[in-house]
XYZ file of C-alpha atoms in Angstrom:
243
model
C 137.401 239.453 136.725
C 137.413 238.604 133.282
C 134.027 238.374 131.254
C 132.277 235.144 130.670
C 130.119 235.054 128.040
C 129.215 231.659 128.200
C 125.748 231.002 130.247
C 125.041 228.231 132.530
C 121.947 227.337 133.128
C 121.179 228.507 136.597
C 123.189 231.682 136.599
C 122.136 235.705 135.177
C 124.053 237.856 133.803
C 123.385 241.817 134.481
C 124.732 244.385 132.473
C 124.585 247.647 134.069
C 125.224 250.630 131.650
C 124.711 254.995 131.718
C 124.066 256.822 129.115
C 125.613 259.491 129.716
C 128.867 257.582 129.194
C 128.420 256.713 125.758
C 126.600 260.341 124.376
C 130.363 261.127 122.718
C 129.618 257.784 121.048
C 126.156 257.802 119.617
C 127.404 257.137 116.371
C 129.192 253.847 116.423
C 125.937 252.810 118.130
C 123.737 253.651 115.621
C 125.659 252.486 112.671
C 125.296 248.977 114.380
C 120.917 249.310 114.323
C 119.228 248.532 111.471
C 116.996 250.675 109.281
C 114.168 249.989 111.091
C 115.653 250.561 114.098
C 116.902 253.906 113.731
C 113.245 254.952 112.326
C 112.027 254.287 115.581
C 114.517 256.204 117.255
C 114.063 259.383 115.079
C 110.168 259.819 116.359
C 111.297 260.269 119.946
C 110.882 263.663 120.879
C 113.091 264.345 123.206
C 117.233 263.572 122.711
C 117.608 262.155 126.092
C 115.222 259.533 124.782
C 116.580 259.127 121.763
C 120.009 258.963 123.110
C 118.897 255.752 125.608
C 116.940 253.908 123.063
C 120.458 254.480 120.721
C 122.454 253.384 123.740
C 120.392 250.614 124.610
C 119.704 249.143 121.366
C 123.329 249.352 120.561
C 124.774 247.669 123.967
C 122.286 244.997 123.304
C 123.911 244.317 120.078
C 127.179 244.085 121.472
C 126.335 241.909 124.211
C 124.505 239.634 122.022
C 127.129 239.600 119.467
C 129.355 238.196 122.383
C 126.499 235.533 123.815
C 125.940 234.502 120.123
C 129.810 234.868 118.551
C 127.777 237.009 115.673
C 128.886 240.688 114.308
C 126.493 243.445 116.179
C 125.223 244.491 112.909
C 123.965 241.003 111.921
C 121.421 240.008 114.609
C 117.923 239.994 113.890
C 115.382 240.454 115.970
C 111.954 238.765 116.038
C 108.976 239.854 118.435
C 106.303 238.184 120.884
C 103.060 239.423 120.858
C 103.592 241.710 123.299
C 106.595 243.407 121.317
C 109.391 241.396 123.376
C 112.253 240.975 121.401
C 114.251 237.608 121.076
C 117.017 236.239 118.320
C 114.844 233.048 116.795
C 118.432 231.827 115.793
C 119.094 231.839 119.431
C 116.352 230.453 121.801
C 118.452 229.441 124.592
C 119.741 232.749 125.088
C 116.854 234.929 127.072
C 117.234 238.395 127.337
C 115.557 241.645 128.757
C 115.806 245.358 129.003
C 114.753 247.993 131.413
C 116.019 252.278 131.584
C 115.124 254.598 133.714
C 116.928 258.465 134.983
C 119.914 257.628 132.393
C 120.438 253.925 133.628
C 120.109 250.553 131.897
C 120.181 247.142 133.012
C 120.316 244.228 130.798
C 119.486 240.967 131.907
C 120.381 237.646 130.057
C 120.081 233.780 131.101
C 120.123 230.327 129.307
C 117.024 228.776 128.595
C 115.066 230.656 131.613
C 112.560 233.432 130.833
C 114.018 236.867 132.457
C 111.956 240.064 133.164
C 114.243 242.851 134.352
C 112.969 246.401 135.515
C 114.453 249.318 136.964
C 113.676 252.814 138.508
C 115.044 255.945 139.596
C 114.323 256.823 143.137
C 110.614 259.546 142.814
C 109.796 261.002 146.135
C 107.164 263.128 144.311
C 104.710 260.451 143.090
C 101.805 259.480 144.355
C 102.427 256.076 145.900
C 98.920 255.511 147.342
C 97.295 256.660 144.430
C 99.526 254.258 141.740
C 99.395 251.486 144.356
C 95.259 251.528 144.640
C 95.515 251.061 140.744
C 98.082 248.300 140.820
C 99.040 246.814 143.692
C 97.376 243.560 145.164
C 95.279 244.175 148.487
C 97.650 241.787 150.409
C 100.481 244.646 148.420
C 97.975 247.779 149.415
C 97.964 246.617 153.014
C 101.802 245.981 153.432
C 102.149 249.258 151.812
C 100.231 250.985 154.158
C 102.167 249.232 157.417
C 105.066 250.925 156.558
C 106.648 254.461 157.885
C 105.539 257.350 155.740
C 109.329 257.566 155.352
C 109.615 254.310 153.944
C 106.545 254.234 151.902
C 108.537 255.705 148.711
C 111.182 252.559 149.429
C 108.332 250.018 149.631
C 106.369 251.163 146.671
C 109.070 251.183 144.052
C 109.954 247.432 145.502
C 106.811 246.341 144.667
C 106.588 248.069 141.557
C 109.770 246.751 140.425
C 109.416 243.254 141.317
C 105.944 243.006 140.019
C 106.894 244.671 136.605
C 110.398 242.000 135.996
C 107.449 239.758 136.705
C 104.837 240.738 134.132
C 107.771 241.186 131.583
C 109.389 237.561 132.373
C 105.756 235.999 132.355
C 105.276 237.235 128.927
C 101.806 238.619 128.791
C 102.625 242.405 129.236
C 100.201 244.613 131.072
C 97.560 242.586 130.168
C 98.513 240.427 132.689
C 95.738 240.826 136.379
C 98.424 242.427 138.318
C 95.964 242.087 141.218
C 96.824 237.800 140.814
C 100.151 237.822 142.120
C 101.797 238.925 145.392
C 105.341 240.338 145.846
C 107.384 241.267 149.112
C 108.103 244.947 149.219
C 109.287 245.587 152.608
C 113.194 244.551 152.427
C 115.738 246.013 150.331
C 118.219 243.461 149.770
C 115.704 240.071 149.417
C 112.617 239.614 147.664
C 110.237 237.065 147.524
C 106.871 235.693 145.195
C 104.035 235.183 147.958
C 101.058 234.596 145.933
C 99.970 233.181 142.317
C 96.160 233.241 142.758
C 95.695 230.957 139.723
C 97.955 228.399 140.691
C 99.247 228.165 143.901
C 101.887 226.176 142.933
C 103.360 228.407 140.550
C 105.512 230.564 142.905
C 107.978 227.773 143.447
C 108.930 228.281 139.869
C 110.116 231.172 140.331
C 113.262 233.358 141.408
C 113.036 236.973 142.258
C 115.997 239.324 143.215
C 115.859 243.433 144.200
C 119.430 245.111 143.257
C 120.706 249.002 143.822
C 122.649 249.518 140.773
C 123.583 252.906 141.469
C 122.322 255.511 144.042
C 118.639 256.210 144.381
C 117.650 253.488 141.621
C 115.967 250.422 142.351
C 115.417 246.733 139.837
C 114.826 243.363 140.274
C 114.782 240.452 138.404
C 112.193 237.704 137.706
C 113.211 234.362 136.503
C 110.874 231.606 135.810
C 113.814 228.798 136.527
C 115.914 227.894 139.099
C 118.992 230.610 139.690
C 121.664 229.554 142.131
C 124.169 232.719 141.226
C 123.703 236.425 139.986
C 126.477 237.839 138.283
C 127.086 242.021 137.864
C 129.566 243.509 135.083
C 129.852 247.431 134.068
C 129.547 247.848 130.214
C 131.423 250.715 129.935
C 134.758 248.765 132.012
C 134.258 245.680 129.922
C 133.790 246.990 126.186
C 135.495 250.569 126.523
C 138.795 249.273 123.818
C 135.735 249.162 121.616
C 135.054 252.416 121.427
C 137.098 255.225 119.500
């Protein structure tokens, strides 16, 4: 399928994206950040962070250098309050970013706020104990109706679909995670039960799980209608780019 890089304006486009893929090809990425940008990455202290944020960053350019018919190198970035990046030049084009294990999604729509968050597979956390601190009591309760087995499963649904949410809302973690309710008990459909302080503002909503890879779990939260979801590999699409 060839790559449209024209939006619509009930459609998403996910980018999904490894780092290890691109480690033999740091620096072409980095000679498309800016200054600032590769400042930031030099105080990570560990290279597999600085070789996401490098990856990341860089990708983003790309991609928004195709949404915006601009050279990588040129876009500038502008922040929200709560550090979320946008192109000012740009407004209609929404984007967001989530890594986690060596994995990267990027998320872009027209016009639509997008949160986008995703997580490797941990059978070693503490689910109850992260849930009590996080979770919704309708989300504590659900939680606790499900198989031991299945508890790792339902936790990171939750947590994934409640954190697109937060970052598509805007507000960061300032945001009363205890005032909205997310499904967390099926894999392959999610669902916004509950927004205490409206109750109407649910309906505005569209939220999606996804399995990009093995043992990783996203979703998506769009504050728009969405009537089609569309995946494409980075490294398939852009790989002539590369030396």
């Amino acid at each position: 399928m060839n790559t449209n890089y024209c939006l619509t304006k009930h459609e998403v486009h996910l980018w999904k994206i490894r780092v290890n893929d691109f480690k033999i090809h740091l620096d072409y990425l980095q000679n498309l950040l800016t200054e600032d940008e590769n400042k930031r990455a030099q105080k990570f202290r560990f290279k597999k962070d600085y070789n996401c944020y490098i990856v990341a960053r860089g990708c983003l350019r790309i991609l928004l250098s195709r949404y915006c018919k601009k050279k990588p190198n040129t876009i500038q970035f502008h922040y929200s309050d709560n550090n979320k990046p946008f192109v000012k030049q740009y407004p209609h084009i929404k984007f967001n970013v989530s890594h986690s294990g060596g994995v990267i999604i990027i998320g872009f729509t027209k016009d639509y706020e997008i949160g986008v968050d995703v997580e490797k597979l941990n059978l070693n956390l503490n689910h109850e104990e992260i849930a009590t601190s996080f979770f919704s009591a309708e989300e504590i309760n659900e939680l606790t109706k499900l198989s031991i087995a299945n508890r790792p499963q339902g936790f990171f649904n939750c947590w994934t679909r409640k954190e697109a949410f937060i970052k598509a809302e805007g507000s960061g973690l300032s945001f009363p995670l205890d005032q909205f309710v997310v499904s967390l008990d099926k894999e392959n459909h999610a669902e916004l039960l509950a927004t205490k302080w409206d109750l109407n503002e649910k309906s505005k909503w569209f939220l999606k799980p996804f399995s990009p890879y093995k043992n990783y779990i996203g979703a998506i939260a769009i504050k728009g209608e969405i009537n089609h979801v569309q995946w494409y590999d980075f490294k398939e699409k852009h790989q002539s780019l590369f030396p």
